[in-house]
Amino acid sequence: MKVFKPAIAVALAIGVLAVAAVTLRAVRQQEPGSKSAEPLASAANSKFATPADSRIQAAQRTVEQHPNKAESFNLLASAYLQKARETNDFSFNSRAEAALGRALELSPDDYDALKLHGKLLLTYHRFSDALELARKLQTMRPDDHDVYGMLTDAQVELGDYAGAIAAAQKMVDLRPDSGAYARVSYLRSLHGDAEGAIQAMTVAVKASDPNDPEGIAWCRVHLGDELMNAGRHAEGELEYDKALLIFPDYPLGLAAKARARVRSGDLQKALELYERAQNRTPLPDTAVALGDLYAKLGRTEDAKRQYDLVEFIERNSAASGTYSRQLAMLWADHDVNLDRALTIVQRERSLRQDIFTCDALAWALFKSKRLDEAKKSMEEALRLGTRDAKIFYHAGMIYDAVGEQAKASKFLKLAFAVNPTFDLLQAEQARQAIKAISNNSSQKQTRSA
Amino acid sequence: MTANFFSRIVRLALGLLAVAFFNCATSSPAVAHPLGNFTVNHFTRLEVSQSQVRIHYVVDMAEIPAFQASQEMAKNGDGSVSAAALKLYLEQVAPQYAAGLLLTIDGETIPLQAVAQTIAMPQGAGGLSTLRIECDFAGEIPATDNGQIRRFHLEDNNQRERIGWHEIVVMSAADTKVFDSTAFGSPVTDELKTYPQDMLTAPLDERAADFSATAGSIPAGAIALRTRDGRAAETSRDRFAELINVPVLTPLVALLGLLIAAGLGALHAFSPGHGKTVVGAYLVGSKGTARHAAFLGLTVTITHTAGVFALGMVTLFASHYIVPERIFPVLSFVSGAIVLAMGLTLFIRRLRGALANSAGAHTHGQAGIHSHDDLSAHSHDHSDQSSLSHSHGGVEHSHLPPGADGGAVTWRSLLALGISGGLLPCPSALVVLLSAIALHRVGYGLVLVVAFSAGLATTLTAIGLMFVFAGRFFKRPSGESRILRLLPAFSALVIACVGAAICYEALAQAGIHLSAVVGNWAAHGSTAGAAVAAAPSLTSLGGFAVLGLGLVFGLKHATEVDHVVAVSTIVSEHRNLFRAAVVGGLWGLGHTASLIVVGVIVLALRVAIPERVSSWLEFAVALMIIGLGVAAVLRVLRKRTDIHVHRHTHGSRLHQHLHFHEGEALLDTQPEDRAEFVASHSHAVSRVGFKPLLVGAMHGLAGSGALTVLVLTQINSATLGLFYLTVFGIGSIFGMLLMSFLVGLPFVLSARRLGGVHYGLQTVAGVLSIAFGFWYAYETGIASGLLGFIL
Amino acid sequence: MRKLFTKRKIFFALAICAMALSLTLTRATRESRASSHREAPLITADPLADNTDTYAFRSTESGRSGFVTLIANWIPFEEPSGGPHFYKFDDTVLYEIKVDNTGDGVEDVTYQFRFTTTVKNPDIVLGMASPNQALSGTGGIEPLITSLDDPDYNEPQTYTVTRIDKNTGKRGTIIASGLLTPPNNIGERSTPNYESTLAQAAIYPLPGGGKVFAGQRDEGFYIDVGGIFDTLKLTSIGTSGGLDSTAGFNVNTVAIEVPVQSLTRSGAVPSGPTANDAVIGVWATSSRRTTTVIRPGIGGRDNDRNQGNQGSFRQVSRLGEPLVNEVVIPLKLKDKFNASYPADDAQFASYVVDPQLAQLLKAVYGINVPPAPRNDLVAIFATGIPVNAVTGPNYTTFLSDGQPHEMMRLNVAIAPSASPSRLGLLGGDVAGFPNGRRVFDDVTDIELRAVAGGTPFTPATNVAPNNTLGDGVGNNDVPYLTRFPYLGVPHSGNSTSGAPHAHHTNNLPALP
């Protein structure tokens, strides 16, 4: 035993000394190695990075320095949310969620963390939860304009338009900024005020953060949509181009540009754009559009593959559930799985009353020959006077089916007025419907004569 | 009572099985690729030598892209994704990938030839397939005068627009040095088979790499190639694999190679999961003989060699259908399962033996005392058996005293043991075989592998022999203490636990779950890391699972080489199993204490322990082990001199006296004394001293580096983290208690038999720990580049 | 009892296996759901309306001694290589510089700047600069913008300057209009000889002898932001060794130079530093128009698309004294502070009387700080420094009606210093901060010391390190100009000659 003590003591002493020395070094200066290697690495890849990446890197450095601060993780979360917007890579939402989880664990009612969490809830289509959270946040800080944005979004999606308008008004009064104007624009658009929507979104574009290309691109794409809807095609498409110039390969922009090309009959270019978009992130919306395009060009095999993709994603991917409406509409348009389509939209309708869900329900009911309910639901879809070609088309077909010819032709014509290429395949049926209506109305005339 | 005892086991087992299923059932049905099922992930590994650049390129498509690809294949092929369609698709994309990889040297583009390519559609979870394509490309480097510096640029332009993980790793052959590299020298994802679970860190996005390479020395001021944790990337990443790549093969080189191979094999056996504990534990409870040990070694060698060959063949011919790496976890699971099964059966049998014996111990004790000669005792047992033999072989053992019973080595279990030890082929052995074939040195390759396996076996055999050797001196005095009677059961339990742990890790590697972390820490050879890092994902399972796993890892953790070595030196000085065990327990206490203290700090303040600090701590441990070894040897030398004096005076009765001198020979004292001791053994701490505590604390500190992982992989609650640590600690206390108990045996027993042997063992322990200490110091200090600034 | 013990161990062994199994079989996937609904950016920054700095000082350019220069900056951290989206003022924002000369916290003189962007070639996606001449065949492509009226200056921005004098009517009078802003310093190809041919050309004379400039400049504020906002984890607490976090960035600047008497209460040049009209208070604001979400008479025929919003202006940003909003006002009140007026600053007084920063300094550096109430700080930030023993009878920046009003106070009767110190008053330079603020004043160091009590006003704590604190950055990365508009040449977005701009540089040797 006696002999051991010194040996042990020496050994431990060495150990302790080593630790002390190193800890000091670690405290005093940054470690060599990974840290110093980092800038090199990022430099080589910078040309592939999106703007969010630098924010993510910065945030992660902050997290390393302050692993016990909620703020650090809020930074990280918002950076990931931006990355998700830029790439449509939804796995980044999960990362944001993880970061927020940590932030909220560190300080359970951290205001900013909760706010970001609300953003996440909206992204996950959990609108009621988002609304609830927004109300809670309101009690914490009554004057935060961001929260009114959250309220607006949630209520719009749930179909409480009066509430949404009130919230948006408060938002724009508290701090009129790009986000506020974007929401004003959408509400105006929903209420059929195309010109007003354009004006608001124009301001939103001007006011958007120059350091956030995705934000600018987003505003420009939606400004383009409004312009298109108002029949100002050239200006609209120019906005899409500007969006893609500021943010190349922007999925929203590619799809929008493709729509514009379709509208000008340049199907080849449209095809190219849609395929580019699908190669980046295969999304059901794009898949449907691309599928229709293939079908139009007679490439039924390719079309089928896109439609299958929609079903595959909705069924099997983690995004499952989010695209149920797209799938239902796809089925309805192609007269397949009508029962399941109807169940899907009915379920969704039980959760939200927004006009698009009402429209979807009406269309599904129409396809399964439940015309009166279809008409009733369609009237709800039309309640705001929204200028939406698809809704008008559906309305036309439904009114035609219930024998209200006048309304039918009015809505069908409106559909073409808003967007002659609102749907590559359905448009054909719409034309025939119009022809049919005018025919038998002329027949009536001849009989009466 | 035994009957209802079994039924209880069964019921418990069923219950737990139910739990297991419940856990699967409740897990989310919407499964996804770890990086999200839209992703297409790319991995590129460059190997730069003077003559050529070899690129290993892996593309891992998540469910949705895989679905799109399969649509493609269906279009090309006969409508369904047949093997033919797969092959066709592969032949399409491989050249595309080659074209998409832009490699330039000093601005001049180097064309890449496809060397080999494989495609597989592994079932992602939830029955959805993912798509995995692996290609090997090679590009010739224009010859230049030696020592010239070349600047490389690599760019992965394949599916640029596709979101996903992009990883680039640069490695250099022995003849080349890489520096000023924008890429790192170490991978993250094990070729896209495991992805980090930590949701906080962004997916890697390395799509381009620039670096310089030269045959000469790195110019001043240049930064040598680094691993991701900032250490110097070692040029030779696999010493064993290096052996096959020697430029010219002279007989001398070959001989040397064989020796080294054997040596590496021997070392390799020390890496976790080779059942050294199992061997020891098994043989300790049994009457193993040298013959058994040798047979064991043979089985291991054969199994391992065979395993390597088999896997080699699979890799060569069947890789279109199986991704070979996926076999590893399966194999290790099988070996784990074997061990587990064996452990449990042994345990139950021996426990029953022990219990049954408590009644008839006395008489058998007499019998034991009479038979002084092992061999005679041995045969005596056997004769007993034959006389008592019933139709069911194993059961009859329960009629016999524990030492003579279930212990008795059955060749069947020996075989199982050997297989489990050798079943898991060492990857580098596989590499050697494959590159041997590539280099048309198949013969040499085979010999190397055999040598390696032999080395592996030697270690295991040696351990076995040590216990056998100890067992020789093992004589059970009358009414042997309960501990000793339950000893075989304990050892069987250790076997079972180790088996469980191996199974667990195998499963962990099979699933994406956890495996990243386990992988990282396996690299550090630290199960603690894996264990601690495992904690976060445990939160989903709740406290009970945490408890269970904490224990398993604790037990397993206790069997880490550096721990065992350190403890054995201390144990070696004790002649008493209680104290031996107490030493282990104290070690565990110290270990746990420091772990928890650091744990509290880390979790409370959420400070991260810098990588370097923990590696320094490991280095310190190495030093400590050396210290312990030296001390042990010193002590032996001192004692030996004493003994000489005694020898001269007392002759043959010397060791008896010796015992009385030291007052440690409890086993030879009268029953009442023993009773008194049992009553007073709580004082053992003071007798054993605080050394084990300190040593344990030191180990704990070193292991605490792993706690950083705990913090970084957002474990969801600090309390659970601590709870987990505590359980882990308790596990390690138990584990080390058992270990030191086992390790203690040879010393205790030899102590009673013959001083010379005893001190021999002590010296061996001392020397071993010195040797190990130095090796460990090298690994943690020099190899890891920790002391780079000194050297 | 020992038997029981061993049985439990078996149970554990089994439990362990089952758990190991169940664990690896369980797949907790974190993959989130996609989003297909229309998501506007929720939490938006509004840099275009974000005040970064305000400066006010007696002109130091030779022959301009009778003038005061007021400078306000907007749009923080402009990345010089910002293309294709460039940094312009926002046509929809009302930019203002306000002057209070009575001490009630209400502006008496206001200069408003309204911007209008015209697009010469609307059919091209390229922004600020576009080879219009080359396209229309009327000229070559190299170099692009050689003058402010170059046809290739595709999106020139013009602005009007309106002066409002409280006494002469609310609407005010337009004193200049149609003034051009120079393009961003895009690079040597697009904007050759930037300073001489474009920036200097954008300095316009004002009636009454003043000057005005609006356009991109180098960010003249130097600070180790990381250090200051990272809980004061300063790389250095001296005058050097810090990281200049604002290095390599540009800002958008509005600089206006006006005669002293146009700002004073009396409308005349003050008789001396202690005259009751000698001190003015300056701050800058930006405001955006609100709007009615659903416009009366939907589809209202309003074809001026730049006037998308007809509502009244809402102030969204304000800045007087440097760093007040950043380090004095607590996070949760920043929006509120930005929307508030100096007249109502009583509501924020408590944060000045007992600032968190002081407590932080105390905690981080373990130094003694003066106890609350910090009347010394109230004087600097909210009321101005009255005549006192320390600074002597000829120094005051006091301007208050007894209420706290946070604004930049300048004694226009104190002449510029012949030997200026970046530490202003603490450096014995009465013409510097907190008497107004010159472009080179090291407000970070000064305020750190002031808050730590390292000033003559608090003798007890006027000791090291309190009075030697700093962020280790003592100079700007780009030299200041000795003439209007004083702020340095903006970093080029694409510099083919000389080093490219670098962020977070180690700073130059500290200024005197």
PDB file of C-alpha atoms in Angstrom, chain B residues 652-787:
ATOM      1  CA  SER B 652       7.229 -25.582   2.686  1.00  0.00           C
ATOM      2  CA  ARG B 653       4.691 -24.079   5.114  1.00  0.00           C
ATOM      3  CA  LEU B 654       5.840 -20.692   4.050  1.00  0.00           C
ATOM      4  CA  HIS B 655       2.711 -19.463   2.375  1.00  0.00           C
ATOM      5  CA  GLN B 656       0.514 -20.426   5.306  1.00  0.00           C
ATOM      6  CA  HIS B 657       2.660 -18.245   7.494  1.00  0.00           C
ATOM      7  CA  LEU B 658       2.627 -15.580   4.923  1.00  0.00           C
ATOM      8  CA  HIS B 659      -1.125 -15.510   5.096  1.00  0.00           C
ATOM      9  CA  PHE B 660      -1.159 -15.226   8.827  1.00  0.00           C
ATOM     10  CA  HIS B 661       1.417 -12.502   8.632  1.00  0.00           C
ATOM     11  CA  GLU B 662      -0.807 -10.434   6.491  1.00  0.00           C
ATOM     12  CA  GLY B 663      -3.904 -11.517   8.330  1.00  0.00           C
ATOM     13  CA  GLU B 664      -5.745 -11.785   5.060  1.00  0.00           C
ATOM     14  CA  ALA B 665      -6.259 -15.487   4.762  1.00  0.00           C
ATOM     15  CA  LEU B 666      -9.865 -15.395   5.801  1.00  0.00           C
ATOM     16  CA  LEU B 667     -10.658 -18.493   3.830  1.00  0.00           C
ATOM     17  CA  ASP B 668      -8.331 -20.474   6.061  1.00  0.00           C
ATOM     18  CA  THR B 669      -9.657 -19.097   9.320  1.00  0.00           C
ATOM     19  CA  GLN B 670     -12.383 -20.631  11.432  1.00  0.00           C
ATOM     20  CA  PRO B 671     -16.088 -20.363  10.484  1.00  0.00           C
ATOM     21  CA  GLU B 672     -16.940 -18.030  13.403  1.00  0.00           C
ATOM     22  CA  ASP B 673     -14.227 -15.663  12.256  1.00  0.00           C
ATOM     23  CA  ARG B 674     -15.720 -15.731   8.819  1.00  0.00           C
ATOM     24  CA  ALA B 675     -19.129 -14.975  10.220  1.00  0.00           C
ATOM     25  CA  GLU B 676     -17.576 -12.112  12.086  1.00  0.00           C
ATOM     26  CA  PHE B 677     -15.962 -10.920   8.890  1.00  0.00           C
ATOM     27  CA  VAL B 678     -19.185 -11.097   6.942  1.00  0.00           C
ATOM     28  CA  ALA B 679     -20.661  -8.934   9.655  1.00  0.00           C
ATOM     29  CA  SER B 680     -17.768  -6.511   9.499  1.00  0.00           C
ATOM     30  CA  HIS B 681     -17.040  -6.499   5.790  1.00  0.00           C
ATOM     31  CA  SER B 682     -18.559  -3.072   5.524  1.00  0.00           C
ATOM     32  CA  HIS B 683     -15.225  -1.875   6.916  1.00  0.00           C
ATOM     33  CA  ALA B 684     -13.659  -3.241   3.786  1.00  0.00           C
ATOM     34  CA  VAL B 685     -13.381   0.259   2.380  1.00  0.00           C
ATOM     35  CA  SER B 686     -10.865   1.265   4.976  1.00  0.00           C
ATOM     36  CA  ARG B 687      -8.967  -1.966   4.454  1.00  0.00           C
ATOM     37  CA  VAL B 688      -8.936  -1.683   0.702  1.00  0.00           C
ATOM     38  CA  GLY B 689      -8.082   1.989   0.815  1.00  0.00           C
ATOM     39  CA  PHE B 690      -9.285   4.825  -1.341  1.00  0.00           C
ATOM     40  CA  LYS B 691      -7.082   4.016  -4.284  1.00  0.00           C
ATOM     41  CA  PRO B 692      -9.809   2.289  -6.263  1.00  0.00           C
ATOM     42  CA  LEU B 693     -12.059   5.261  -5.556  1.00  0.00           C
ATOM     43  CA  LEU B 694      -9.490   7.641  -7.020  1.00  0.00           C
ATOM     44  CA  VAL B 695      -8.766   5.429  -9.999  1.00  0.00           C
ATOM     45  CA  GLY B 696     -12.479   5.076 -10.661  1.00  0.00           C
ATOM     46  CA  ALA B 697     -12.913   8.829 -10.399  1.00  0.00           C
ATOM     47  CA  MET B 698     -10.129   9.304 -12.932  1.00  0.00           C
ATOM     48  CA  HIS B 699     -11.802   6.891 -15.340  1.00  0.00           C
ATOM     49  CA  GLY B 700     -15.073   8.632 -14.738  1.00  0.00           C
ATOM     50  CA  LEU B 701     -13.511  11.967 -15.629  1.00  0.00           C
ATOM     51  CA  ALA B 702     -12.068  10.543 -18.797  1.00  0.00           C
ATOM     52  CA  GLY B 703     -15.415   9.067 -19.742  1.00  0.00           C
ATOM     53  CA  SER B 704     -17.110  12.346 -18.962  1.00  0.00           C
ATOM     54  CA  GLY B 705     -16.075  13.686 -22.335  1.00  0.00           C
ATOM     55  CA  ALA B 706     -18.916  11.614 -23.609  1.00  0.00           C
ATOM     56  CA  LEU B 707     -21.248  13.871 -21.662  1.00  0.00           C
ATOM     57  CA  THR B 708     -20.740  16.551 -24.258  1.00  0.00           C
ATOM     58  CA  VAL B 709     -22.536  14.274 -26.649  1.00  0.00           C
ATOM     59  CA  LEU B 710     -25.321  14.113 -24.117  1.00  0.00           C
ATOM     60  CA  VAL B 711     -25.677  17.870 -24.211  1.00  0.00           C
ATOM     61  CA  LEU B 712     -25.219  18.309 -27.942  1.00  0.00           C
ATOM     62  CA  THR B 713     -27.672  15.561 -28.837  1.00  0.00           C
ATOM     63  CA  GLN B 714     -30.486  17.480 -27.195  1.00  0.00           C
ATOM     64  CA  ILE B 715     -31.523  15.051 -24.474  1.00  0.00           C
ATOM     65  CA  ASN B 716     -34.919  16.331 -23.609  1.00  0.00           C
ATOM     66  CA  SER B 717     -34.578  16.677 -19.893  1.00  0.00           C
ATOM     67  CA  ALA B 718     -31.672  17.245 -17.584  1.00  0.00           C
ATOM     68  CA  THR B 719     -33.305  15.169 -14.876  1.00  0.00           C
ATOM     69  CA  LEU B 720     -33.652  12.184 -17.169  1.00  0.00           C
ATOM     70  CA  GLY B 721     -30.061  12.691 -18.196  1.00  0.00           C
ATOM     71  CA  LEU B 722     -28.876  12.511 -14.612  1.00  0.00           C
ATOM     72  CA  PHE B 723     -31.220   9.634 -13.860  1.00  0.00           C
ATOM     73  CA  TYR B 724     -29.758   7.800 -16.798  1.00  0.00           C
ATOM     74  CA  LEU B 725     -26.218   8.556 -15.647  1.00  0.00           C
ATOM     75  CA  THR B 726     -26.992   7.250 -12.186  1.00  0.00           C
ATOM     76  CA  VAL B 727     -28.376   4.006 -13.527  1.00  0.00           C
ATOM     77  CA  PHE B 728     -25.444   3.755 -15.871  1.00  0.00           C
ATOM     78  CA  GLY B 729     -23.214   4.263 -12.848  1.00  0.00           C
ATOM     79  CA  ILE B 730     -24.968   1.583 -10.830  1.00  0.00           C
ATOM     80  CA  GLY B 731     -24.576  -0.725 -13.779  1.00  0.00           C
ATOM     81  CA  SER B 732     -20.874  -0.025 -13.937  1.00  0.00           C
ATOM     82  CA  ILE B 733     -20.580  -0.626 -10.180  1.00  0.00           C
ATOM     83  CA  PHE B 734     -22.181  -4.034 -10.525  1.00  0.00           C
ATOM     84  CA  GLY B 735     -20.193  -4.786 -13.621  1.00  0.00           C
ATOM     85  CA  MET B 736     -16.877  -3.911 -12.086  1.00  0.00           C
ATOM     86  CA  LEU B 737     -17.837  -5.692  -8.891  1.00  0.00           C
ATOM     87  CA  LEU B 738     -18.250  -8.859 -10.910  1.00  0.00           C
ATOM     88  CA  MET B 739     -15.210  -8.196 -13.063  1.00  0.00           C
ATOM     89  CA  SER B 740     -12.874  -7.547 -10.151  1.00  0.00           C
ATOM     90  CA  PHE B 741     -14.362 -10.591  -8.525  1.00  0.00           C
ATOM     91  CA  LEU B 742     -13.406 -12.674 -11.544  1.00  0.00           C
ATOM     92  CA  VAL B 743     -10.068 -10.974 -11.986  1.00  0.00           C
ATOM     93  CA  GLY B 744      -9.477 -11.358  -8.281  1.00  0.00           C
ATOM     94  CA  LEU B 745      -9.971 -15.116  -8.387  1.00  0.00           C
ATOM     95  CA  PRO B 746      -6.632 -16.144  -9.855  1.00  0.00           C
ATOM     96  CA  PHE B 747      -4.814 -13.974  -7.372  1.00  0.00           C
ATOM     97  CA  VAL B 748      -6.809 -15.075  -4.386  1.00  0.00           C
ATOM     98  CA  LEU B 749      -6.595 -18.711  -5.283  1.00  0.00           C
ATOM     99  CA  SER B 750      -2.972 -18.680  -6.294  1.00  0.00           C
ATOM    100  CA  ALA B 751      -2.255 -16.730  -3.145  1.00  0.00           C
ATOM    101  CA  ARG B 752      -3.476 -19.646  -1.086  1.00  0.00           C
ATOM    102  CA  ARG B 753      -1.710 -22.232  -3.119  1.00  0.00           C
ATOM    103  CA  LEU B 754       1.704 -20.934  -3.898  1.00  0.00           C
ATOM    104  CA  GLY B 755       3.345 -17.581  -3.307  1.00  0.00           C
ATOM    105  CA  GLY B 756       5.523 -17.870  -6.381  1.00  0.00           C
ATOM    106  CA  VAL B 757       2.621 -18.236  -8.728  1.00  0.00           C
ATOM    107  CA  HIS B 758       0.757 -15.514  -6.907  1.00  0.00           C
ATOM    108  CA  TYR B 759       3.568 -13.066  -7.341  1.00  0.00           C
ATOM    109  CA  GLY B 760       4.061 -14.296 -10.878  1.00  0.00           C
ATOM    110  CA  LEU B 761       0.483 -13.369 -11.586  1.00  0.00           C
ATOM    111  CA  GLN B 762       0.901 -10.020  -9.878  1.00  0.00           C
ATOM    112  CA  THR B 763       4.002  -9.278 -11.922  1.00  0.00           C
ATOM    113  CA  VAL B 764       2.168 -10.316 -15.081  1.00  0.00           C
ATOM    114  CA  ALA B 765      -0.709  -8.016 -14.151  1.00  0.00           C
ATOM    115  CA  GLY B 766       1.727  -5.220 -13.447  1.00  0.00           C
ATOM    116  CA  VAL B 767       3.715  -5.682 -16.634  1.00  0.00           C
ATOM    117  CA  LEU B 768       0.555  -6.099 -18.676  1.00  0.00           C
ATOM    118  CA  SER B 769      -0.878  -2.877 -17.346  1.00  0.00           C
ATOM    119  CA  ILE B 770       2.410  -1.066 -18.004  1.00  0.00           C
ATOM    120  CA  ALA B 771       2.415  -2.372 -21.558  1.00  0.00           C
ATOM    121  CA  PHE B 772      -1.224  -1.575 -22.062  1.00  0.00           C
ATOM    122  CA  GLY B 773      -0.697   1.824 -20.488  1.00  0.00           C
ATOM    123  CA  PHE B 774       2.006   2.643 -22.985  1.00  0.00           C
ATOM    124  CA  TRP B 775      -0.061   1.405 -25.919  1.00  0.00           C
ATOM    125  CA  TYR B 776      -3.057   3.376 -24.677  1.00  0.00           C
ATOM    126  CA  ALA B 777      -0.870   6.432 -24.163  1.00  0.00           C
ATOM    127  CA  TYR B 778       0.317   6.048 -27.731  1.00  0.00           C
ATOM    128  CA  GLU B 779      -3.232   5.714 -29.064  1.00  0.00           C
ATOM    129  CA  THR B 780      -4.684   8.617 -27.092  1.00  0.00           C
ATOM    130  CA  GLY B 781      -1.609  10.792 -27.083  1.00  0.00           C
ATOM    131  CA  ILE B 782       0.410  10.395 -30.225  1.00  0.00           C
ATOM    132  CA  ALA B 783      -1.814   8.619 -32.738  1.00  0.00           C
ATOM    133  CA  SER B 784      -4.636  11.050 -32.132  1.00  0.00           C
ATOM    134  CA  GLY B 785      -2.238  13.920 -32.699  1.00  0.00           C
ATOM    135  CA  LEU B 786      -2.966  15.187 -29.220  1.00  0.00           C
ATOM    136  CA  LEU B 787       0.686  15.774 -28.524  1.00  0.00           C
TER     137      LEU B 787
END
